[in-house]
PDB file of C-alpha atoms in Angstrom:
ATOM      1  CA  MET A 175       0.000   0.000   0.000  1.00  0.00           C
ATOM      2  CA  ILE A 176       1.266   3.464  -0.874  1.00  0.00           C
ATOM      3  CA  LEU A 177       0.722   5.667   2.174  1.00  0.00           C
ATOM      4  CA  LYS A 178       2.644   8.712   0.985  1.00  0.00           C
ATOM      5  CA  GLU A 179       3.597   9.828  -2.497  1.00  0.00           C
ATOM      6  CA  LYS A 180       6.705  11.793  -3.331  1.00  0.00           C
ATOM      7  CA  ASP A 181       6.170  15.504  -2.829  1.00  0.00           C
ATOM      8  CA  SER A 182       6.067  17.428  -6.077  1.00  0.00           C
ATOM      9  CA  ALA A 183       9.093  19.618  -6.653  1.00  0.00           C
ATOM     10  CA  VAL A 184      10.084  21.943  -9.482  1.00  0.00           C
ATOM     11  CA  SER A 185      13.717  22.918  -9.905  1.00  0.00           C
ATOM     12  CA  GLN A 186      15.634  24.837 -12.539  1.00  0.00           C
ATOM     13  CA  ASP A 187      18.825  23.092 -11.448  1.00  0.00           C
ATOM     14  CA  ILE A 188      19.634  20.222 -13.819  1.00  0.00           C
ATOM     15  CA  LYS A 189      21.153  18.074 -11.076  1.00  0.00           C
ATOM     16  CA  ALA A 190      18.193  18.523  -8.722  1.00  0.00           C
ATOM     17  CA  ALA A 191      15.683  17.945 -11.536  1.00  0.00           C
ATOM     18  CA  ALA A 192      17.395  14.700 -12.520  1.00  0.00           C
ATOM     19  CA  GLY A 193      17.334  13.511  -8.914  1.00  0.00           C
ATOM     20  CA  ASN A 194      13.629  14.343  -8.560  1.00  0.00           C
ATOM     21  CA  ASN A 195      12.744  12.545 -11.783  1.00  0.00           C
ATOM     22  CA  HIS A 196      14.662   9.460 -10.696  1.00  0.00           C
ATOM     23  CA  GLU A 197      12.891   9.388  -7.331  1.00  0.00           C
ATOM     24  CA  LYS A 198       9.567   9.568  -9.192  1.00  0.00           C
ATOM     25  CA  ASP A 199      10.632   6.622 -11.350  1.00  0.00           C
ATOM     26  CA  VAL A 200      11.457   4.516  -8.294  1.00  0.00           C
ATOM     27  CA  ALA A 201       8.168   5.532  -6.655  1.00  0.00           C
ATOM     28  CA  TYR A 202       6.350   4.444  -9.816  1.00  0.00           C
ATOM     29  CA  TYR A 203       7.866   0.952  -9.745  1.00  0.00           C
ATOM     30  CA  LEU A 204       7.005   0.594  -6.058  1.00  0.00           C
ATOM     31  CA  ARG A 205       3.444   1.761  -6.649  1.00  0.00           C
ATOM     32  CA  ARG A 206       2.903  -0.601  -9.545  1.00  0.00           C
ATOM     33  CA  GLU A 207       3.906  -3.579  -7.408  1.00  0.00           C
ATOM     34  CA  PHE A 208       2.640  -2.704  -3.934  1.00  0.00           C
ATOM     35  CA  ALA A 209      -0.395  -0.449  -4.445  1.00  0.00           C
ATOM     36  CA  ASP A 210      -2.719  -3.215  -3.220  1.00  0.00           C
ATOM     37  CA  ALA A 211      -0.354  -4.923  -0.776  1.00  0.00           C
ATOM     38  CA  LYS A 212      -1.689  -4.819   2.788  1.00  0.00           C
ATOM     39  CA  ASP A 213       1.502  -5.928   4.511  1.00  0.00           C
ATOM     40  CA  VAL A 214       3.982  -3.777   2.559  1.00  0.00           C
ATOM     41  CA  LEU A 215       3.588  -0.075   3.315  1.00  0.00           C
ATOM     42  CA  VAL A 216       5.471   2.454   1.196  1.00  0.00           C
ATOM     43  CA  LEU A 217       6.143   6.008   2.342  1.00  0.00           C
ATOM     44  CA  ASN A 218       7.971   8.245  -0.131  1.00  0.00           C
ATOM     45  CA  ASP A 219       9.876  11.411   0.720  1.00  0.00           C
ATOM     46  CA  ILE A 220       9.943  11.153   4.522  1.00  0.00           C
ATOM     47  CA  ARG A 221      11.563  13.744   6.778  1.00  0.00           C
ATOM     48  CA  ILE A 222      12.526  13.156  10.385  1.00  0.00           C
ATOM     49  CA  GLU A 223      14.319  15.163  13.051  1.00  0.00           C
ATOM     50  CA  HIS A 224      15.779  13.730  16.237  1.00  0.00           C
ATOM     51  CA  ALA A 225      18.429  14.758  18.755  1.00  0.00           C
ATOM     52  CA  GLY A 226      19.472  17.730  16.648  1.00  0.00           C
ATOM     53  CA  GLU A 227      19.886  15.641  13.503  1.00  0.00           C
ATOM     54  CA  LYS A 228      17.761  15.707  10.348  1.00  0.00           C
ATOM     55  CA  ALA A 229      17.241  13.146   7.598  1.00  0.00           C
ATOM     56  CA  GLN A 230      15.304  13.019   4.350  1.00  0.00           C
ATOM     57  CA  ILE A 231      14.469   9.446   3.304  1.00  0.00           C
ATOM     58  CA  ASP A 232      13.641   8.912  -0.367  1.00  0.00           C
ATOM     59  CA  HIS A 233      11.606   5.724   0.125  1.00  0.00           C
ATOM     60  CA  LEU A 234      10.713   3.954   3.383  1.00  0.00           C
ATOM     61  CA  VAL A 235       9.149   0.491   3.248  1.00  0.00           C
ATOM     62  CA  LEU A 236       7.504  -1.031   6.338  1.00  0.00           C
ATOM     63  CA  HIS A 237       6.848  -4.784   6.291  1.00  0.00           C
ATOM     64  CA  PRO A 238       6.255  -7.541   8.884  1.00  0.00           C
ATOM     65  CA  LYS A 239       9.976  -8.291   9.259  1.00  0.00           C
ATOM     66  CA  GLY A 240      10.967  -4.675   9.740  1.00  0.00           C
ATOM     67  CA  PHE A 241      12.216  -1.681   7.811  1.00  0.00           C
ATOM     68  CA  LEU A 242      13.753  -1.017   4.411  1.00  0.00           C
ATOM     69  CA  ILE A 243      15.241   2.317   3.345  1.00  0.00           C
ATOM     70  CA  ILE A 244      15.802   2.941  -0.361  1.00  0.00           C
ATOM     71  CA  GLU A 245      18.132   5.727  -1.456  1.00  0.00           C
ATOM     72  CA  SER A 246      17.518   6.809  -5.057  1.00  0.00           C
ATOM     73  CA  LYS A 247      20.600   7.873  -7.005  1.00  0.00           C
ATOM     74  CA  SER A 248      20.465   9.215 -10.545  1.00  0.00           C
ATOM     75  CA  ILE A 249      23.738   8.103 -12.116  1.00  0.00           C
ATOM     76  CA  CYS A 250      24.672   8.235 -15.790  1.00  0.00           C
ATOM     77  CA  GLY A 251      27.734   6.490 -17.130  1.00  0.00           C
ATOM     78  CA  GLU A 252      29.598   3.811 -15.187  1.00  0.00           C
ATOM     79  CA  LEU A 253      29.737   2.965 -11.499  1.00  0.00           C
ATOM     80  CA  LYS A 254      32.420   1.173  -9.488  1.00  0.00           C
ATOM     81  CA  VAL A 255      32.751   0.309  -5.795  1.00  0.00           C
ATOM     82  CA  ASN A 256      36.076  -0.931  -4.449  1.00  0.00           C
ATOM     83  CA  ALA A 257      36.806  -3.397  -1.651  1.00  0.00           C
ATOM     84  CA  GLN A 258      36.733  -0.581   0.924  1.00  0.00           C
ATOM     85  CA  GLY A 259      33.214   0.444  -0.123  1.00  0.00           C
ATOM     86  CA  GLU A 260      34.403   3.629  -1.833  1.00  0.00           C
ATOM     87  CA  TRP A 261      32.295   4.720  -4.800  1.00  0.00           C
ATOM     88  CA  SER A 262      33.430   6.236  -8.085  1.00  0.00           C
ATOM     89  CA  ARG A 263      31.509   7.196 -11.205  1.00  0.00           C
ATOM     90  CA  SER A 264      32.340   8.190 -14.748  1.00  0.00           C
ATOM     91  CA  TYR A 265      31.021  11.231 -16.549  1.00  0.00           C
ATOM     92  CA  LYS A 266      32.044  11.939 -20.124  1.00  0.00           C
ATOM     93  CA  GLU A 267      34.846   9.383 -19.764  1.00  0.00           C
ATOM     94  CA  GLN A 268      36.239  11.054 -16.635  1.00  0.00           C
ATOM     95  CA  TRP A 269      36.269   9.131 -13.337  1.00  0.00           C
ATOM     96  CA  MET A 270      35.769  10.798  -9.972  1.00  0.00           C
ATOM     97  CA  GLY A 271      34.856   9.774  -6.452  1.00  0.00           C
ATOM     98  CA  MET A 272      31.428  10.200  -4.885  1.00  0.00           C
ATOM     99  CA  ALA A 273      29.823   9.720  -1.476  1.00  0.00           C
ATOM    100  CA  SER A 274      28.382   6.266  -0.807  1.00  0.00           C
ATOM    101  CA  PRO A 275      24.547   6.279  -1.026  1.00  0.00           C
ATOM    102  CA  ILE A 276      24.567   3.032   0.964  1.00  0.00           C
ATOM    103  CA  ARG A 277      26.375   4.701   3.850  1.00  0.00           C
ATOM    104  CA  GLN A 278      23.989   7.637   3.600  1.00  0.00           C
ATOM    105  CA  ALA A 279      20.996   5.288   3.894  1.00  0.00           C
ATOM    106  CA  GLU A 280      22.600   3.510   6.861  1.00  0.00           C
ATOM    107  CA  ILE A 281      22.956   6.823   8.691  1.00  0.00           C
ATOM    108  CA  GLN A 282      19.296   7.580   7.945  1.00  0.00           C
ATOM    109  CA  ALA A 283      18.332   4.148   9.288  1.00  0.00           C
ATOM    110  CA  ASP A 284      20.244   4.755  12.524  1.00  0.00           C
ATOM    111  CA  LEU A 285      18.463   8.061  13.088  1.00  0.00           C
ATOM    112  CA  LEU A 286      15.035   6.638  12.247  1.00  0.00           C
ATOM    113  CA  ARG A 287      15.581   3.653  14.550  1.00  0.00           C
ATOM    114  CA  ASP A 288      16.604   5.864  17.471  1.00  0.00           C
ATOM    115  CA  TRP A 289      13.700   8.219  16.849  1.00  0.00           C
ATOM    116  CA  LEU A 290      11.072   5.460  16.703  1.00  0.00           C
ATOM    117  CA  ASN A 291      12.510   3.602  19.672  1.00  0.00           C
ATOM    118  CA  THR A 292      12.454   6.782  21.756  1.00  0.00           C
ATOM    119  CA  HIS A 293       8.767   7.373  20.976  1.00  0.00           C
ATOM    120  CA  ARG A 294       7.549   3.766  20.753  1.00  0.00           C
ATOM    121  CA  GLU A 295       5.182   4.161  23.710  1.00  0.00           C
ATOM    122  CA  SER A 296       3.422   6.917  21.779  1.00  0.00           C
ATOM    123  CA  PHE A 297       2.152   4.573  19.084  1.00  0.00           C
ATOM    124  CA  PHE A 298       2.596   0.929  20.140  1.00  0.00           C
ATOM    125  CA  ASP A 299       0.141  -0.759  22.486  1.00  0.00           C
ATOM    126  CA  LYS A 300       1.484  -2.502  25.538  1.00  0.00           C
ATOM    127  CA  ILE A 301       1.920  -6.248  25.162  1.00  0.00           C
ATOM    128  CA  PRO A 302      -0.584  -8.129  27.345  1.00  0.00           C
ATOM    129  CA  LEU A 303       0.966  -9.728  30.467  1.00  0.00           C
ATOM    130  CA  LEU A 304       4.382  -8.215  29.732  1.00  0.00           C
ATOM    131  CA  GLY A 305       3.343  -4.658  30.474  1.00  0.00           C
ATOM    132  CA  ARG A 306       5.672  -3.150  27.861  1.00  0.00           C
ATOM    133  CA  THR A 307       5.452  -2.059  24.250  1.00  0.00           C
ATOM    134  CA  LEU A 308       6.974  -3.468  21.109  1.00  0.00           C
ATOM    135  CA  GLY A 309      10.246  -1.992  19.969  1.00  0.00           C
ATOM    136  CA  VAL A 310      12.050  -1.499  16.673  1.00  0.00           C
ATOM    137  CA  VAL A 311      15.549  -2.670  17.559  1.00  0.00           C
ATOM    138  CA  GLY A 312      15.028  -6.429  17.216  1.00  0.00           C
ATOM    139  CA  TYR A 313      13.546  -6.224  13.726  1.00  0.00           C
ATOM    140  CA  GLU A 314      15.255  -6.218  10.345  1.00  0.00           C
ATOM    141  CA  TRP A 315      16.817  -2.975   9.152  1.00  0.00           C
ATOM    142  CA  LYS A 316      18.054  -3.049   5.580  1.00  0.00           C
ATOM    143  CA  VAL A 317      19.084  -0.453   3.002  1.00  0.00           C
ATOM    144  CA  LEU A 318      19.173  -0.437  -0.798  1.00  0.00           C
ATOM    145  CA  CYS A 319      20.370   1.991  -3.439  1.00  0.00           C
ATOM    146  CA  ALA A 320      18.246   2.320  -6.581  1.00  0.00           C
ATOM    147  CA  VAL A 321      20.385   3.632  -9.453  1.00  0.00           C
ATOM    148  CA  SER A 322      19.403   4.698 -12.961  1.00  0.00           C
ATOM    149  CA  SER A 323      18.423   1.865 -15.265  1.00  0.00           C
ATOM    150  CA  ASN A 324      20.857   3.050 -17.947  1.00  0.00           C
ATOM    151  CA  ALA A 325      23.876   3.063 -15.618  1.00  0.00           C
ATOM    152  CA  ILE A 326      26.690   0.572 -16.284  1.00  0.00           C
ATOM    153  CA  LEU A 327      27.528  -1.307 -13.078  1.00  0.00           C
ATOM    154  CA  HIS A 328      30.941  -2.935 -12.687  1.00  0.00           C
ATOM    155  CA  ARG A 329      29.714  -5.675 -10.375  1.00  0.00           C
ATOM    156  CA  GLU A 330      32.807  -7.820 -10.873  1.00  0.00           C
ATOM    157  CA  GLY A 331      34.802  -5.521  -8.612  1.00  0.00           C
ATOM    158  CA  MET A 332      32.119  -4.748  -6.021  1.00  0.00           C
ATOM    159  CA  PRO A 333      32.036  -6.330  -2.568  1.00  0.00           C
ATOM    160  CA  GLN A 334      29.276  -8.947  -2.611  1.00  0.00           C
ATOM    161  CA  LYS A 335      27.199  -7.200   0.046  1.00  0.00           C
ATOM    162  CA  VAL A 336      27.278  -3.894  -1.836  1.00  0.00           C
ATOM    163  CA  SER A 337      26.429  -5.610  -5.116  1.00  0.00           C
ATOM    164  CA  GLU A 338      23.319  -7.069  -3.477  1.00  0.00           C
ATOM    165  CA  GLN A 339      22.324  -3.610  -2.222  1.00  0.00           C
ATOM    166  CA  VAL A 340      22.762  -1.731  -5.519  1.00  0.00           C
ATOM    167  CA  ILE A 341      19.724  -2.278  -7.734  1.00  0.00           C
ATOM    168  CA  LYS A 342      18.659  -0.709 -11.003  1.00  0.00           C
ATOM    169  CA  ALA A 343      15.360   1.134 -10.665  1.00  0.00           C
ATOM    170  CA  GLU A 344      13.441  -1.216 -12.945  1.00  0.00           C
ATOM    171  CA  PHE A 345      14.234  -4.163 -10.637  1.00  0.00           C
ATOM    172  CA  ILE A 346      13.643  -2.429  -7.308  1.00  0.00           C
ATOM    173  CA  ALA A 347      10.169  -3.907  -6.743  1.00  0.00           C
ATOM    174  CA  ILE A 348      11.502  -7.443  -7.227  1.00  0.00           C
ATOM    175  CA  LYS A 349      14.209  -6.811  -4.639  1.00  0.00           C
ATOM    176  CA  VAL A 350      11.726  -5.331  -2.165  1.00  0.00           C
ATOM    177  CA  LYS A 351       9.528  -8.417  -2.499  1.00  0.00           C
ATOM    178  CA  GLU A 352      12.561 -10.579  -1.788  1.00  0.00           C
ATOM    179  CA  VAL A 353      13.529  -8.566   1.296  1.00  0.00           C
ATOM    180  CA  SER A 354      10.013  -8.359   2.734  1.00  0.00           C
ATOM    181  CA  ALA A 355       8.945 -11.957   2.063  1.00  0.00           C
ATOM    182  CA  THR A 356       8.017 -13.983   5.152  1.00  0.00           C
ATOM    183  CA  LYS A 357       7.732 -17.747   5.634  1.00  0.00           C
ATOM    184  CA  GLY A 358       4.859 -17.657   8.081  1.00  0.00           C
ATOM    185  CA  LEU A 359       4.427 -17.540  11.842  1.00  0.00           C
ATOM    186  CA  LEU A 360       5.758 -21.069  12.401  1.00  0.00           C
ATOM    187  CA  HIS A 361       9.050 -20.229  10.704  1.00  0.00           C
ATOM    188  CA  SER A 362       9.194 -16.998  12.698  1.00  0.00           C
ATOM    189  CA  PHE A 363       8.732 -18.918  15.949  1.00  0.00           C
ATOM    190  CA  VAL A 364      11.388 -21.500  15.093  1.00  0.00           C
ATOM    191  CA  THR A 365      13.958 -18.915  13.974  1.00  0.00           C
ATOM    192  CA  THR A 366      12.984 -16.346  16.657  1.00  0.00           C
ATOM    193  CA  GLN A 367      12.396 -13.839  13.830  1.00  0.00           C
ATOM    194  CA  PRO A 368       9.947 -11.243  15.212  1.00  0.00           C
ATOM    195  CA  LEU A 369       7.138 -10.127  12.923  1.00  0.00           C
ATOM    196  CA  TYR A 370       4.966  -7.042  13.098  1.00  0.00           C
ATOM    197  CA  THR A 371       1.219  -7.518  12.953  1.00  0.00           C
ATOM    198  CA  GLN A 372      -0.852  -5.495  10.519  1.00  0.00           C
ATOM    199  CA  LYS A 373      -2.032  -3.359  13.420  1.00  0.00           C
ATOM    200  CA  ALA A 374       1.541  -2.635  14.502  1.00  0.00           C
ATOM    201  CA  LEU A 375       2.489  -1.629  10.949  1.00  0.00           C
ATOM    202  CA  GLU A 376      -0.462   0.748  10.834  1.00  0.00           C
ATOM    203  CA  GLN A 377       0.527   2.259  14.180  1.00  0.00           C
ATOM    204  CA  LEU A 378       4.085   2.756  12.943  1.00  0.00           C
ATOM    205  CA  SER A 379       3.088   4.368   9.664  1.00  0.00           C
ATOM    206  CA  SER A 380       0.464   6.610  11.257  1.00  0.00           C
ATOM    207  CA  PHE A 381       2.980   7.983  13.749  1.00  0.00           C
ATOM    208  CA  ILE A 382       5.550   8.683  11.019  1.00  0.00           C
ATOM    209  CA  LEU A 383       2.985  10.470   8.859  1.00  0.00           C
ATOM    210  CA  GLU A 384       1.661  12.526  11.768  1.00  0.00           C
ATOM    211  CA  LYS A 385       5.157  13.853  12.417  1.00  0.00           C
ATOM    212  CA  GLN A 386       5.745  15.043   8.859  1.00  0.00           C
ATOM    213  CA  PRO A 387       6.022  18.803   8.231  1.00  0.00           C
ATOM    214  CA  ALA A 388       2.754  20.371   7.128  1.00  0.00           C
ATOM    215  CA  SER A 389       3.909  20.856   3.527  1.00  0.00           C
ATOM    216  CA  HIS A 390       4.902  17.188   3.299  1.00  0.00           C
ATOM    217  CA  THR A 391       1.798  15.590   4.843  1.00  0.00           C
ATOM    218  CA  GLN A 392      -0.732  13.850   2.632  1.00  0.00           C
ATOM    219  CA  THR A 393      -4.263  14.501   3.857  1.00  0.00           C
ATOM    220  CA  ASP A 394      -5.867  11.153   2.996  1.00  0.00           C
ATOM    221  CA  HIS A 395      -2.924   8.825   2.565  1.00  0.00           C
ATOM    222  CA  THR A 396      -4.897   5.576   2.526  1.00  0.00           C
ATOM    223  CA  LEU A 397      -6.989   6.619  -0.465  1.00  0.00           C
ATOM    224  CA  ALA A 398      -4.559   8.768  -2.389  1.00  0.00           C
ATOM    225  CA  THR A 399      -3.834   7.349  -5.836  1.00  0.00           C
ATOM    226  CA  PRO A 400      -2.539  10.223  -7.974  1.00  0.00           C
ATOM    227  CA  THR A 401      -1.936   9.666 -11.640  1.00  0.00           C
ATOM    228  CA  VAL A 402       1.771   9.289 -12.300  1.00  0.00           C
ATOM    229  CA  GLN A 403       3.324   8.694 -15.684  1.00  0.00           C
ATOM    230  CA  SER A 404       5.533   5.732 -16.401  1.00  0.00           C
ATOM    231  CA  PRO A 405       9.295   6.266 -16.201  1.00  0.00           C
ATOM    232  CA  VAL A 406      10.772   7.945 -19.244  1.00  0.00           C
ATOM    233  CA  VAL A 407      13.815   6.225 -20.685  1.00  0.00           C
ATOM    234  CA  SER A 408      15.352   9.512 -21.757  1.00  0.00           C
ATOM    235  CA  THR A 409      15.119  11.107 -18.308  1.00  0.00           C
ATOM    236  CA  PRO A 410      18.362  13.068 -17.838  1.00  0.00           C
ATOM    237  CA  CYS A 411      20.690  11.707 -15.194  1.00  0.00           C
ATOM    238  CA  GLU A 412      22.373  13.675 -12.492  1.00  0.00           C
ATOM    239  CA  ALA A 413      25.593  14.986 -13.960  1.00  0.00           C
ATOM    240  CA  ALA A 414      28.825  14.586 -12.101  1.00  0.00           C
ATOM    241  CA  PRO A 415      30.701  17.808 -11.322  1.00  0.00           C
ATOM    242  CA  PRO A 416      32.780  18.786 -14.356  1.00  0.00           C
ATOM    243  CA  ALA A 417      36.517  18.425 -14.037  1.00  0.00           C
ATOM    244  CA  PRO A 418      38.313  21.760 -13.633  1.00  0.00           C
ATOM    245  CA  GLN A 419      39.657  23.168 -16.867  1.00  0.00           C
ATOM    246  CA  ILE A 420      43.409  23.777 -16.795  1.00  0.00           C
ATOM    247  CA  GLU A 421      44.728  26.247 -19.329  1.00  0.00           C
ATOM    248  CA  PRO A 422      48.210  25.669 -20.712  1.00  0.00           C
ATOM    249  CA  PRO A 423      50.846  27.996 -19.281  1.00  0.00           C
ATOM    250  CA  THR A 424      51.985  30.935 -21.386  1.00  0.00           C
ATOM    251  CA  LEU A 425      55.510  32.190 -21.577  1.00  0.00           C
ATOM    252  CA  SER A 426      56.593  35.766 -21.153  1.00  0.00           C
ATOM    253  CA  LEU A 427      59.992  37.337 -21.263  1.00  0.00           C
ATOM    254  CA  SER A 428      61.525  38.688 -18.098  1.00  0.00           C
ATOM    255  CA  PRO A 429      63.383  41.981 -18.351  1.00  0.00           C
ATOM    256  CA  MET A 430      66.471  41.620 -20.534  1.00  0.00           C
ATOM    257  CA  PRO A 431      69.644  42.753 -18.829  1.00  0.00           C
ATOM    258  CA  LEU A 432      71.622  42.115 -22.050  1.00  0.00           C
ATOM    259  CA  PRO A 433      71.195  44.218 -25.224  1.00  0.00           C
ATOM    260  CA  CYS A 434      71.215  42.982 -28.799  1.00  0.00           C
ATOM    261  CA  ARG A 435      74.552  41.289 -29.302  1.00  0.00           C
ATOM    262  CA  LYS A 436      74.894  42.851 -32.786  1.00  0.00           C
ATOM    263  CA  CYS A 437      74.006  46.542 -32.332  1.00  0.00           C
ATOM    264  CA  GLY A 438      73.887  46.874 -28.561  1.00  0.00           C
ATOM    265  CA  LYS A 439      70.363  48.330 -28.430  1.00  0.00           C
ATOM    266  CA  SER A 440      67.593  46.900 -26.206  1.00  0.00           C
ATOM    267  CA  ASP A 441      64.489  49.006 -26.926  1.00  0.00           C
ATOM    268  CA  ALA A 442      63.163  47.010 -29.901  1.00  0.00           C
ATOM    269  CA  LEU A 443      63.615  43.348 -28.948  1.00  0.00           C
ATOM    270  CA  THR A 444      60.933  40.795 -29.854  1.00  0.00           C
ATOM    271  CA  GLY A 445      60.763  37.279 -28.361  1.00  0.00           C
ATOM    272  CA  MET A 446      60.950  34.502 -30.965  1.00  0.00           C
ATOM    273  CA  TRP A 447      61.232  30.724 -31.170  1.00  0.00           C
ATOM    274  CA  GLY A 448      63.388  28.869 -33.663  1.00  0.00           C
ATOM    275  CA  LYS A 449      65.312  25.706 -34.386  1.00  0.00           C
ATOM    276  CA  TYR A 450      67.735  26.242 -31.522  1.00  0.00           C
ATOM    277  CA  GLY A 451      65.230  27.492 -28.950  1.00  0.00           C
ATOM    278  CA  TYR A 452      64.143  30.914 -27.749  1.00  0.00           C
ATOM    279  CA  TYR A 453      65.810  34.104 -28.984  1.00  0.00           C
ATOM    280  CA  VAL A 454      65.089  37.792 -29.471  1.00  0.00           C
ATOM    281  CA  LYS A 455      65.117  39.649 -32.765  1.00  0.00           C
ATOM    282  CA  CYS A 456      66.295  43.249 -32.832  1.00  0.00           C
ATOM    283  CA  GLY A 457      64.037  45.697 -34.668  1.00  0.00           C
ATOM    284  CA  HIS A 458      66.966  47.968 -35.514  1.00  0.00           C
ATOM    285  CA  CYS A 459      69.527  45.637 -37.041  1.00  0.00           C
ATOM    286  CA  GLN A 460      67.435  42.465 -37.442  1.00  0.00           C
ATOM    287  CA  GLY A 461      70.073  40.597 -35.471  1.00  0.00           C
ATOM    288  CA  ASN A 462      69.249  37.546 -33.344  1.00  0.00           C
ATOM    289  CA  THR A 463      70.328  37.116 -29.718  1.00  0.00           C
ATOM    290  CA  PRO A 464      69.826  33.625 -28.146  1.00  0.00           C
ATOM    291  CA  LEU A 465      68.191  33.377 -24.719  1.00  0.00           C
ATOM    292  CA  ASN A 466      69.135  31.051 -21.890  1.00  0.00           C
ATOM    293  CA  ASN A 467      66.291  29.072 -20.247  1.00  0.00           C
ATOM    294  CA  HIS A 468      66.665  30.973 -17.008  1.00  0.00           C
ATOM    295  CA  ARG A 469      65.528  34.161 -18.738  1.00  0.00           C
ATOM    296  CA  LEU A 470      62.031  32.732 -19.305  1.00  0.00           C
ATOM    297  CA  LYS A 471      59.257  32.515 -16.764  1.00  0.00           C
ATOM    298  CA  SER A 472      55.938  30.626 -16.861  1.00  0.00           C
ATOM    299  CA  VAL A 473      52.758  32.589 -16.358  1.00  0.00           C
ATOM    300  CA  GLY A 474      49.515  30.835 -15.203  1.00  0.00           C
TER     301      GLY A 474
END
């Protein structure tokens, strides 16, 4: 079930526009798969604030086993992740480093977990006989990164865990189904895997939505089904920062302590380059005087 759509945003910035379009694409794939799912609740574009920290979560999925945070990343070109988990991307055949979206999502998950656990008595009912509420710490917390479908992923060099977390947008719904799938209450009892009831999921989602800023709250989230277009293949990707342009150095002549070696004058000398290197030509006698390298300086 889609409880919150992505907030509409208009930006003249190409990078921001590409990111917004990609988030809409991911939201579309999630909606198409889980619009009628009762036990998979999708909340797009969530904002939380706790202990002086703020986080904006692109896509939050609540399911019986726990929580899934999806970070959308519009990436054109190629993507690599090394053994240390460091990300790099190509743009117009130039490679450069970038922040890890996986690490970003993990930080968001930590903040969300602390926030919910702090306020759990505000939305969870007390467990009969135990006299305490459910928590959020013992449940699954997973993160994924949904990248552009036209990105080229170098999976052969990625750590296995990262490779399993990086998904192209068109396959994100399949991965979410895999993560959220349960094997029933008996399997949960045998493996001690806690599961949220439908009521608990509704309590969780209602609390999160109630705490959203006014401009980001959907009035009737259970019935909202806005018309959203299918992803466009030609959607521009977020461009990597262009590499700085380095202009070639220019050469200028330092003051000449020596005059023309032919006529002795120094007021009409012109710097030249020839077969044997730099020299100056005299405007009076047309004579040439060779220059040593130490008489030249680089500018720029």
